[in-house]
Short mmCIF file of C-alpha atoms and ligand atoms in Angstrom, two decimals:
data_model
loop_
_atom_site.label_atom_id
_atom_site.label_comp_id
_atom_site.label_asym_id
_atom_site.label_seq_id
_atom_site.Cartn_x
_atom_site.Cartn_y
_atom_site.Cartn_z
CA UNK A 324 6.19 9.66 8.99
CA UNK A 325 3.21 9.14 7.41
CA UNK A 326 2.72 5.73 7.10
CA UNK A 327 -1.02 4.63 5.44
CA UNK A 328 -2.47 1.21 3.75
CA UNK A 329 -2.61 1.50 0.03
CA UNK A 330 -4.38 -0.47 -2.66
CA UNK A 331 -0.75 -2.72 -2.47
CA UNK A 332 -1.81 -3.78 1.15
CA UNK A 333 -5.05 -5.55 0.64
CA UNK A 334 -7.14 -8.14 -1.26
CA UNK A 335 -10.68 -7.30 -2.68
CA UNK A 336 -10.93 -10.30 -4.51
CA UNK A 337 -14.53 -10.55 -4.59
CA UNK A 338 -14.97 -8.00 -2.45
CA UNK A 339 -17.17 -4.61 -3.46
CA UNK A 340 -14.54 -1.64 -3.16
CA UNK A 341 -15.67 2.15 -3.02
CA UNK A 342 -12.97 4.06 -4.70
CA UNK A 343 -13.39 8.03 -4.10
CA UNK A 344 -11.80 9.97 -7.11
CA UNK A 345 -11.11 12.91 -8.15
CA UNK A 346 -13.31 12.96 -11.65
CA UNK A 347 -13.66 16.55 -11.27
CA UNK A 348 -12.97 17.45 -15.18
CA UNK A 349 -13.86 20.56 -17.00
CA UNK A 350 -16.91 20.01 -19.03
CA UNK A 351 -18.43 22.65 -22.51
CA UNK A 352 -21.71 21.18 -23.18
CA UNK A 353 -21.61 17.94 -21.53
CA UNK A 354 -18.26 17.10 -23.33
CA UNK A 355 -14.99 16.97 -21.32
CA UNK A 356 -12.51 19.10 -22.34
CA UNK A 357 -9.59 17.63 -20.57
CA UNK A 358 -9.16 14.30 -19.59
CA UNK A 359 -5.95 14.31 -17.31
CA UNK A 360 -7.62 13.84 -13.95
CA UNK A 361 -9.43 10.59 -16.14
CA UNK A 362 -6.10 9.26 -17.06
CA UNK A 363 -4.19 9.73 -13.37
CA UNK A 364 -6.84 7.50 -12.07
CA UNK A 365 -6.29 4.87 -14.05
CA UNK A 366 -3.36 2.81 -12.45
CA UNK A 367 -5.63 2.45 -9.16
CA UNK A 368 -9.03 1.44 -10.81
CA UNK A 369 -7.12 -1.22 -13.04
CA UNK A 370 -5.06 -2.63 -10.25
CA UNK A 371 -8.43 -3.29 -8.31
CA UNK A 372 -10.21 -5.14 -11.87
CA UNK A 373 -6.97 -6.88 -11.89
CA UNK A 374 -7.50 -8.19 -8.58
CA UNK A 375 -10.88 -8.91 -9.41
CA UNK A 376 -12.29 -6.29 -6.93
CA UNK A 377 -16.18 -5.01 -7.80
CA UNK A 378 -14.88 -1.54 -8.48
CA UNK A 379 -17.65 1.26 -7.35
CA UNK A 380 -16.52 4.56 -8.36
CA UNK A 381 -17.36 7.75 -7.22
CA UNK A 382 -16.51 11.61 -7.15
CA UNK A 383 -17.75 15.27 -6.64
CA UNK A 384 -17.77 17.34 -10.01
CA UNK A 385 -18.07 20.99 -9.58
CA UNK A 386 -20.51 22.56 -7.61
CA UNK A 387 -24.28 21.20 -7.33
CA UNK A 388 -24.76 22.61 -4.09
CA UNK A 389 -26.72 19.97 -2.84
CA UNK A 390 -29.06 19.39 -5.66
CA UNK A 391 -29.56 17.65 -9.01
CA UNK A 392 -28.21 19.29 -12.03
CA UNK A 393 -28.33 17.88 -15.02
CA UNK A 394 -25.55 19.42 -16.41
CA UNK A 395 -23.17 18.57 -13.68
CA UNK A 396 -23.80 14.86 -14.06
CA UNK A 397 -21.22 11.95 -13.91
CA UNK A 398 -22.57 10.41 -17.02
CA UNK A 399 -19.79 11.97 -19.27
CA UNK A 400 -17.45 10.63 -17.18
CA UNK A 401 -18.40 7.17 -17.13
CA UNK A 402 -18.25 6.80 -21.12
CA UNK A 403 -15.05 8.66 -21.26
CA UNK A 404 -13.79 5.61 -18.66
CA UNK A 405 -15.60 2.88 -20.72
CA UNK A 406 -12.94 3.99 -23.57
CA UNK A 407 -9.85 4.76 -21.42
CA UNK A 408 -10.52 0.95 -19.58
CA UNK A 409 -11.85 -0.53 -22.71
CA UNK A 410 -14.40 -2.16 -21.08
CA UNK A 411 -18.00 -1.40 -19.76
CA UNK A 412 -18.61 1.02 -16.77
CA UNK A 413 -22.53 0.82 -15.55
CA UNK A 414 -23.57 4.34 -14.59
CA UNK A 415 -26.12 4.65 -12.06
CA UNK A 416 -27.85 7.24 -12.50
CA UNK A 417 -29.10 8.21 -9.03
CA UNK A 418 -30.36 11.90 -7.91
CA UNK A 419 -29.41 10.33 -4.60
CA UNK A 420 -26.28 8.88 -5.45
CA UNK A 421 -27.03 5.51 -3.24
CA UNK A 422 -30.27 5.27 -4.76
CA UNK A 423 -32.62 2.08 -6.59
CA UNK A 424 -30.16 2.33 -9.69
CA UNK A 425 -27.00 2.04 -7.32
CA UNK A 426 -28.38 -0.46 -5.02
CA UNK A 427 -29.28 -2.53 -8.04
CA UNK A 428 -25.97 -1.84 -10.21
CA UNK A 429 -23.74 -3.14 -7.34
CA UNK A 430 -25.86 -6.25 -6.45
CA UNK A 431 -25.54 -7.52 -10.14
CA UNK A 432 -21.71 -7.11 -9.88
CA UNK A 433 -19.43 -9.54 -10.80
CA UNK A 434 -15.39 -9.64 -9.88
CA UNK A 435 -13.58 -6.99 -12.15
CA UNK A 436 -17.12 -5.19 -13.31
CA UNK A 437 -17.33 -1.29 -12.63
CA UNK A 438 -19.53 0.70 -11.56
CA UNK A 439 -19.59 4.49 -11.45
CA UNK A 440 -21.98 6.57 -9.03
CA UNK A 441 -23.72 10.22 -9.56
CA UNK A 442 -22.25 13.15 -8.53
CA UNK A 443 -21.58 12.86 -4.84
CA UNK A 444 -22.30 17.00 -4.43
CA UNK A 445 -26.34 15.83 -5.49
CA UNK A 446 -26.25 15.52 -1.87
CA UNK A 447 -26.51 18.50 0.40
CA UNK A 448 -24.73 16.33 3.07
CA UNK A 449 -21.63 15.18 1.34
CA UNK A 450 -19.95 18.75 2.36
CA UNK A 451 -21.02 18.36 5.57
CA UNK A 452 -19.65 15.17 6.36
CA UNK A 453 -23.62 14.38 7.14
CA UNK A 454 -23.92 10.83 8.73
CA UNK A 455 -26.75 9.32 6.93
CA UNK A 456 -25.00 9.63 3.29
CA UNK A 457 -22.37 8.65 4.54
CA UNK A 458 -23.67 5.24 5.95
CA UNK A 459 -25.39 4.74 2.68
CA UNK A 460 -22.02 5.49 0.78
CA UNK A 461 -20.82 2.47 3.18
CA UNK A 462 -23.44 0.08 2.43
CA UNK A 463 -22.41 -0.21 -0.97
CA UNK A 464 -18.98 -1.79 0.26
CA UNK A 465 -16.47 -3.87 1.80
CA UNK A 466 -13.50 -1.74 1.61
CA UNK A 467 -13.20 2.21 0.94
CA UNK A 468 -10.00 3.74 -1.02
CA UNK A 469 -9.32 7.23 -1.22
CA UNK A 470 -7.35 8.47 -4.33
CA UNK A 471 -8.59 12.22 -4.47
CA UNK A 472 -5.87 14.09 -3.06
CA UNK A 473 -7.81 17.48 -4.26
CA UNK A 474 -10.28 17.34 -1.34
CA UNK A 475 -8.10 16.03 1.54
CA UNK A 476 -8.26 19.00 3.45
CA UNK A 477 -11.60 18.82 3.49
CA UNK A 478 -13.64 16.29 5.59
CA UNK A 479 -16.73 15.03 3.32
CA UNK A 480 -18.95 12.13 3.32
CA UNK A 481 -17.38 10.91 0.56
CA UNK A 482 -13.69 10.60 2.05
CA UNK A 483 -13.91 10.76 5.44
CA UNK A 484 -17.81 10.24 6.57
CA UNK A 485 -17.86 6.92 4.85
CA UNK A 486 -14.74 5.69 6.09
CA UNK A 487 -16.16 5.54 10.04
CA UNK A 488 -18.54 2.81 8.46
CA UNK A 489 -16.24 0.38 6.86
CA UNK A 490 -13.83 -1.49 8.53
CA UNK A 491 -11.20 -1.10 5.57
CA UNK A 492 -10.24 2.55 4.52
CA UNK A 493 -7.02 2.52 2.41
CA UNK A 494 -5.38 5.34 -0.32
CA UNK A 495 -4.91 4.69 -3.74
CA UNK A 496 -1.46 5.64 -6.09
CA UNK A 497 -2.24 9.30 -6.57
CA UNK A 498 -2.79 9.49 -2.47
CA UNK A 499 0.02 7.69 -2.10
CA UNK A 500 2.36 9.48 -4.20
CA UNK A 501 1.02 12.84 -2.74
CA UNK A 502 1.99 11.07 0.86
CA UNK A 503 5.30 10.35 -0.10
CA UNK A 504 6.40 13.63 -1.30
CA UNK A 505 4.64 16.53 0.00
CA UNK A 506 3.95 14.87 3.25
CA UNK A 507 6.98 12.51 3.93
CA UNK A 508 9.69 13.69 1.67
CA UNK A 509 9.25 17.43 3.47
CA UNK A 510 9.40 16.25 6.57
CA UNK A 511 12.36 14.05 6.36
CA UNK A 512 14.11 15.55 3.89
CA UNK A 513 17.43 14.92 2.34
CA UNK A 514 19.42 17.47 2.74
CA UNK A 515 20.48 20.14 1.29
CA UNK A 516 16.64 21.32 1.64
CA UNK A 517 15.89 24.29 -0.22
CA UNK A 518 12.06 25.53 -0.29
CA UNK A 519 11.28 27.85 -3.11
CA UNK A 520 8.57 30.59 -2.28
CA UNK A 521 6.39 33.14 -4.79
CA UNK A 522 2.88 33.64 -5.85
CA UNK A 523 1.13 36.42 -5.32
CA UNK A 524 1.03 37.16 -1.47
CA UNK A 525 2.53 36.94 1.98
CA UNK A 526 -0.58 36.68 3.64
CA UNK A 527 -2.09 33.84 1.47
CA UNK A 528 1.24 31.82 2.40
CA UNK A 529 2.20 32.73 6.41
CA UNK A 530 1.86 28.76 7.47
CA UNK A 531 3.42 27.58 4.43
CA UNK A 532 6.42 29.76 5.18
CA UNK A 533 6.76 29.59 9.23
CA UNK A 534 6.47 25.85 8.77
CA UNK A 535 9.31 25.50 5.73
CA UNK A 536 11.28 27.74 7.94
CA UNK A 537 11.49 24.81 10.33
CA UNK A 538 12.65 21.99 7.87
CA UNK A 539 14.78 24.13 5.11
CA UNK A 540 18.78 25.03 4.92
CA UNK A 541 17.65 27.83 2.22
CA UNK A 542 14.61 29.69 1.70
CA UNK A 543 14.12 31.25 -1.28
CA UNK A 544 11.73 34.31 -1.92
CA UNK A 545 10.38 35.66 -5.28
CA UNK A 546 7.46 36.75 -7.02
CA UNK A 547 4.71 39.04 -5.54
CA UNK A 548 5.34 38.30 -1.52
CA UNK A 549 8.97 39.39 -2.04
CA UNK A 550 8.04 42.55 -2.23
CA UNK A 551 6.56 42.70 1.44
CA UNK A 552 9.53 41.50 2.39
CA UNK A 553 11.89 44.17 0.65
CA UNK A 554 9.96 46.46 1.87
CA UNK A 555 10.10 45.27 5.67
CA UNK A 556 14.06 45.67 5.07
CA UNK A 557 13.40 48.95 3.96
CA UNK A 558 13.44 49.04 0.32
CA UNK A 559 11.20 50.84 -1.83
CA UNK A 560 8.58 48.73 -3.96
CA UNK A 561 6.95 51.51 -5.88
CA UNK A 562 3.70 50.11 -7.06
CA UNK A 563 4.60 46.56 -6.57
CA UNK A 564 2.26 44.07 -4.57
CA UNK A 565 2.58 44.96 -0.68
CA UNK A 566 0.85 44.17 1.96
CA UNK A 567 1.61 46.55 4.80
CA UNK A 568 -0.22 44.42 7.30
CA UNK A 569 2.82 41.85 7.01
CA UNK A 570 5.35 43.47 7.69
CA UNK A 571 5.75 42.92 10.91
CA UNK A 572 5.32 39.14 10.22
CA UNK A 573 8.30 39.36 7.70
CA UNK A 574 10.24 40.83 10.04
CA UNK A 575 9.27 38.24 12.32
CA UNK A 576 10.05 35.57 9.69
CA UNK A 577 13.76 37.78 8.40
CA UNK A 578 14.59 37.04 12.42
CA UNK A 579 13.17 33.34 12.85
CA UNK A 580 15.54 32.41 9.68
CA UNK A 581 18.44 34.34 11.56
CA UNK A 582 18.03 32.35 14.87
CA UNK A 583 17.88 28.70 12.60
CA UNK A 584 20.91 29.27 10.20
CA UNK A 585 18.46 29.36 7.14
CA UNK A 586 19.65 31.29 4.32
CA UNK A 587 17.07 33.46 3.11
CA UNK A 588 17.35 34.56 -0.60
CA UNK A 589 15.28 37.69 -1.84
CA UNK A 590 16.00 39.01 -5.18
CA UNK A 591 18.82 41.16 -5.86
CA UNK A 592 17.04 42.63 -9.28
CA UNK A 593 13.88 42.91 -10.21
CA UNK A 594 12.38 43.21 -14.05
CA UNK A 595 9.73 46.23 -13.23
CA UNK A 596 7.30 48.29 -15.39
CA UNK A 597 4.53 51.06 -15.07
CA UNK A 598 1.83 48.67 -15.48
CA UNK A 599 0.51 45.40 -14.86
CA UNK A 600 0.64 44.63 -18.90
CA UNK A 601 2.55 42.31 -21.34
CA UNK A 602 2.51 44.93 -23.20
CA UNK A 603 3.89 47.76 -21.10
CA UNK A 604 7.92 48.51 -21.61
CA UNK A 605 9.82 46.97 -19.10
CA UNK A 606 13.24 47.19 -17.44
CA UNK A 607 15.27 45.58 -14.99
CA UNK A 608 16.85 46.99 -11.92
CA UNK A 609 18.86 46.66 -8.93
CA UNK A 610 17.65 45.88 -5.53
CA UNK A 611 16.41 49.28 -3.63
CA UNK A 612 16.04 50.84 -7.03
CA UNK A 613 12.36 50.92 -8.01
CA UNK A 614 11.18 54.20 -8.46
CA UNK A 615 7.69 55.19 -7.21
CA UNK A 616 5.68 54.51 -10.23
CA UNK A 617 6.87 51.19 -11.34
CA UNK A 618 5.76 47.65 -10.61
CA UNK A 619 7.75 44.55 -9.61
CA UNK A 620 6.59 41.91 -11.82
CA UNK A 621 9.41 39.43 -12.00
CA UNK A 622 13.11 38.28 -10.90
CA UNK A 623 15.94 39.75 -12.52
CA UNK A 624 18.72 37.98 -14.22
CA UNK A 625 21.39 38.14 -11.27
CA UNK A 626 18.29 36.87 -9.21
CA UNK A 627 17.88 33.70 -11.58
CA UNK A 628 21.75 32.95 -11.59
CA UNK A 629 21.73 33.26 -7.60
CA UNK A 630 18.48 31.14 -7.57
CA UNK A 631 19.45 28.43 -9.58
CA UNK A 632 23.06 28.39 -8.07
CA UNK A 633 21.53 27.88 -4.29
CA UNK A 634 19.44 25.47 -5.73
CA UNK A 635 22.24 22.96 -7.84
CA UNK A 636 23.56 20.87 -5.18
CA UNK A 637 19.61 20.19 -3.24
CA UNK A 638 18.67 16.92 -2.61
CA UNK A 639 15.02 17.92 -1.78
CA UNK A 640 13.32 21.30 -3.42
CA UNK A 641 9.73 22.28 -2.78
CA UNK A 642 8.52 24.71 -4.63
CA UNK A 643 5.50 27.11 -4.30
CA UNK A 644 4.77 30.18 -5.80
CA UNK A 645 6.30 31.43 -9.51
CA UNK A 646 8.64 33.66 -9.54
CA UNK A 647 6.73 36.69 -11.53
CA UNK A 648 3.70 36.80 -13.98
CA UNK A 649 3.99 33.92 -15.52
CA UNK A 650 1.31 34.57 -17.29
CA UNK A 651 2.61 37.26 -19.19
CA UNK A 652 5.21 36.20 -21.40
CA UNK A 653 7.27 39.11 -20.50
CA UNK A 654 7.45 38.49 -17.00
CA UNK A 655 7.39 34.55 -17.21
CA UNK A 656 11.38 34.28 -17.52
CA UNK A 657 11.99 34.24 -13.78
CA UNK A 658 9.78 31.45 -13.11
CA UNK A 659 11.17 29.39 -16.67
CA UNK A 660 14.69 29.88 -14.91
CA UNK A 661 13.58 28.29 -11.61
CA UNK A 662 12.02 25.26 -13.48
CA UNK A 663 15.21 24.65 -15.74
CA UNK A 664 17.21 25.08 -12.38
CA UNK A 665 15.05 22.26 -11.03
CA UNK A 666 15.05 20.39 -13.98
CA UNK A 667 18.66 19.91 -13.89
CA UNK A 668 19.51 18.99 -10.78
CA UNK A 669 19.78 15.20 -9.50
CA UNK A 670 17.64 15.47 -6.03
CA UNK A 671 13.59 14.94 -5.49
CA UNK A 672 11.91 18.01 -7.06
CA UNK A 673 8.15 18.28 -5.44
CA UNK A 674 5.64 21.10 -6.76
CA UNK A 675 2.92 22.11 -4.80
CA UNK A 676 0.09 24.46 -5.39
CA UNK A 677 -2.90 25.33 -7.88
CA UNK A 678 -0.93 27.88 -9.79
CA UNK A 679 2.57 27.06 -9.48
CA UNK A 680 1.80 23.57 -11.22
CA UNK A 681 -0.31 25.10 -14.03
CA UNK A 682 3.39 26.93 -14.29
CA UNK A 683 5.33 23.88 -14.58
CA UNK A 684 2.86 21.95 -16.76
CA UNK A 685 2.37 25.36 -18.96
CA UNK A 686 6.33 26.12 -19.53
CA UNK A 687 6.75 22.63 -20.54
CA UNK A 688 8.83 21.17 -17.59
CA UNK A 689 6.47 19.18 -16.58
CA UNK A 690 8.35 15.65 -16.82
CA UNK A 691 11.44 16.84 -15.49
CA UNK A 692 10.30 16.87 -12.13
CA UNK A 693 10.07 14.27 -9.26
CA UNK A 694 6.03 15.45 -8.39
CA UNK A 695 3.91 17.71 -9.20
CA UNK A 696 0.91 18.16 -6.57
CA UNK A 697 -2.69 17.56 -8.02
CA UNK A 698 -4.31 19.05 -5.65
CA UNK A 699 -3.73 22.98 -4.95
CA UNK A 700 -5.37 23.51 -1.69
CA UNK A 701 -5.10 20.47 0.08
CA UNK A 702 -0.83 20.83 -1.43
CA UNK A 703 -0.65 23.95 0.42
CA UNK A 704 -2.21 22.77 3.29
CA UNK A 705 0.32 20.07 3.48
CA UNK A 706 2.88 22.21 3.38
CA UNK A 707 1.79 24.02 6.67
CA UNK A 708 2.44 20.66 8.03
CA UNK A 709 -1.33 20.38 8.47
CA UNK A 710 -3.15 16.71 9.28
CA UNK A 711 -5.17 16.78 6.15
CA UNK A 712 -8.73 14.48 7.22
CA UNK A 713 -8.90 12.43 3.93
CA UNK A 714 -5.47 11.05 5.02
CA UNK A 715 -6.01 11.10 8.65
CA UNK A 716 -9.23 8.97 7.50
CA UNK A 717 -6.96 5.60 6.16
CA UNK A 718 -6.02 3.17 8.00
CA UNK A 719 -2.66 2.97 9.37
CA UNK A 720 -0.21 -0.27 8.26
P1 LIG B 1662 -0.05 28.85 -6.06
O1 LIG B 1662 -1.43 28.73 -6.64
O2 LIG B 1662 0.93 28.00 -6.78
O3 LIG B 1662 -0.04 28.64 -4.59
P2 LIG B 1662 -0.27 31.72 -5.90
O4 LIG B 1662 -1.73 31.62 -6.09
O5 LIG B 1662 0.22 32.15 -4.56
O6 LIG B 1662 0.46 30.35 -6.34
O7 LIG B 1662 0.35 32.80 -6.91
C1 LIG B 1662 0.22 32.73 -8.30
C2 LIG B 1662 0.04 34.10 -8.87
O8 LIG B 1662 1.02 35.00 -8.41
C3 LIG B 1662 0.16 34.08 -10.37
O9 LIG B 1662 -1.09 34.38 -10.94
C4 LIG B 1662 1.19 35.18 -10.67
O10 LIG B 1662 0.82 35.99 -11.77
C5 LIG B 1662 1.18 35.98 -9.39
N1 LIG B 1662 2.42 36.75 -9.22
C6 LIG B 1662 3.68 36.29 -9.19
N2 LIG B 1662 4.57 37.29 -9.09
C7 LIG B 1662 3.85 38.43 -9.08
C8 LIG B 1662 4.20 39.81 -9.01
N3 LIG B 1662 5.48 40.21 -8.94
N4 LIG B 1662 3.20 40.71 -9.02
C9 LIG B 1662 1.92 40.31 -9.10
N5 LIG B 1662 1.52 39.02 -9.17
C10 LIG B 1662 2.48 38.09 -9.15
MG1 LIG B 1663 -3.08 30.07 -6.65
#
């Protein structure tokens, strides 16, 4: 069990509190387009005004590389927060980040006041977990909070550097919640655990699926890595995704859920057509029967009503990976079947990954389930049952 201090665990009345978020929005012309990641931080930053904490915020946004640039700037940010707060946040404006505007910004503080810092990518060491920013990241404060789950799998200045020079390193709501489910919630499962596997290849996922074998009573396989794993049965794909190189490992996976009792689902039918296309005719067949010059590209029907029947009575589903190309409206009904399935049933429903969350969000299910991971990397990398740094980094209770 995972088991970290959170904003709930500490006072910072008075105190000067470095919260790391994740402001990483996507910005036309210096104007955010969408303000979701803005919004998600909210319940941490207000909880630390309300305790009258000196709320320092900071974050990476896109790519600087280690330099200035102007259009990469926090500044947006901060007068998108002044609105969503509804109440002043002092940028400081800093090529340096901890610079003469910082420095200045957080001495004139008072209890509740916010301030927000430059991009912390200006600096060529923040990716490299460089000492000296991060020291200067820790002058600025009292107590550290992390509540960007989107770059705990990486170790940076601004998550994990800083936190070696402050005696208080906590996680924020969004950490938290990530901590719960994709950390806690799949390792202790309740059971029945069913983990629920697609995307677009074996290779991309091997961790994600030797370590689910582990925990999981089913397994469930769709979209493009299925096909490897038809194949290693031996099926013919046609032109469907395959990765020769795994087949061995499939094998080796087919075997490892034989020897635990998992029950591995692959499809039974599969929608194919010539090519990779919405707008190509389509078809659905059975299992073994895709001739040589047509594509997988999505679950079949009998494959949705065995999916969602193997999922009904789960207490815990994880779920990585749509079922087909989503994308393509043709070859998006697989995955829509999967997220109804998980809509409906009563037990904790936890999405992880970049893609498979754009699904869920996209198709509209978005509400219905118990969490959807923020963070597609550092999701996946939980799910291989990795120690992810920015967590390791917190203090324990
Ligand atoms: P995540 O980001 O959630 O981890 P992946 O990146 O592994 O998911 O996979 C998502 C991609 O997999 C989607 O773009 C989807 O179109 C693709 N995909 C799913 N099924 C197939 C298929 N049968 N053939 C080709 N691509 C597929
Ligand atoms: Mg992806």
């Amino acid at each position: 069990m995972l088991n970290k201090k959170s904003v709930d665990d500490i006072n910072v009345k008075g105190k000067r509190v470095l919260v790391r978020c994740d402001f990483n929005v996507p910005l036309i012309d210096g104007k955010i387009t969408d303000d979701t990641r803005l919004v998600a931080a909210l319940p941490t930053i207000k909880k630390l005004i309300n305790d009258g904490g000196k709320v320092i915020l900071c974050s990476h946004l896109g790519k600087p590389k280690g330099e200035p640039k102007p259009e990469l700037s926090l500044a947006p940010v901060a007068v998108a927060l002044e609105k969503l707060l509804g109440q002043p946040v002092k940028f400081a404006a800093d090529a340096t980040v901890v610079g003469e505007n910082a420095k200045a910004a957080v001495e004139a503080m008072n209890d509740g006041d916010v301030v927000l810092l430059e991009n912390t990518r200006y600096r060529a060491e923040e990716t490299k977990n460089g000492e000296e920013f991060s020291k200067e990241l820790a002058s600025l404060c009292d107590v550290f909070v992390n509540d960007a789950f989107g770059t705990a799998h990486r170790a940076h200045c601004s998550n994990v550097g800083v936190t070696h020079f402050v005696d208080t390193a906590v996680v924020g709501y969004l950490m938290q919640k990530e901590i719960d489910f994709l950390g806690n919630a799949v390792n202790t499962p309740v059971r029945p655990f069913v983990a629920i596997l697609g995307g677009s290849k074996v290779s991309s996922k091997i961790s994600v699926i030797n370590n689910l074998l582990e925990k999981v009573d089913t397994l469930i396989i769709g979209g493009g890595m299925s096909y490897t794993f038809m194949k290693a049965m031996g099926e013919e794909v046609g032109k469907s995704l395959l990765e020769e190189d795994y087949l061995d490992y499939a094998n080796q996976m087919i075997a490892k859920a034989k020897e635990r009792g998992v029950n591995l689902l692959l499809p039974v039918d599969t929608v194919v057509a010539k090519e990779f296309s919405n707008d190509a005719p389509f078809r659905t067949v059975e299992r073994g029967e895709i001739a040589a010059d047509e594509m997988g590209l999505d679950i079949g029907e009998k494959t949705q009503a065995l999916y969602a029947d193997a999922i009904k009575n789960a207490k815990t589903v994880v779920w990585n990976g749509p079922m087909g190309v989503f994308e393509m409206s043709n070859f998006a009904k697989g995955t829509i079947a999967v997220a109804e399935a998980l809509a409906n049933i009563e037990g904790t429903t936890i999405i992880g990954g970049g893609d498979s969350a754009a699904a869920v969000n996209q198709l509209g299910f978005a509400d219905k389930m118990t969490h959807i991971s923020t963070g597609g990397g550092a999701s996946l990398e939980f799910l291989e049952g990795k120690e992810l740094p920015g967590v390791a980094a917190a203090n324990d209770r």
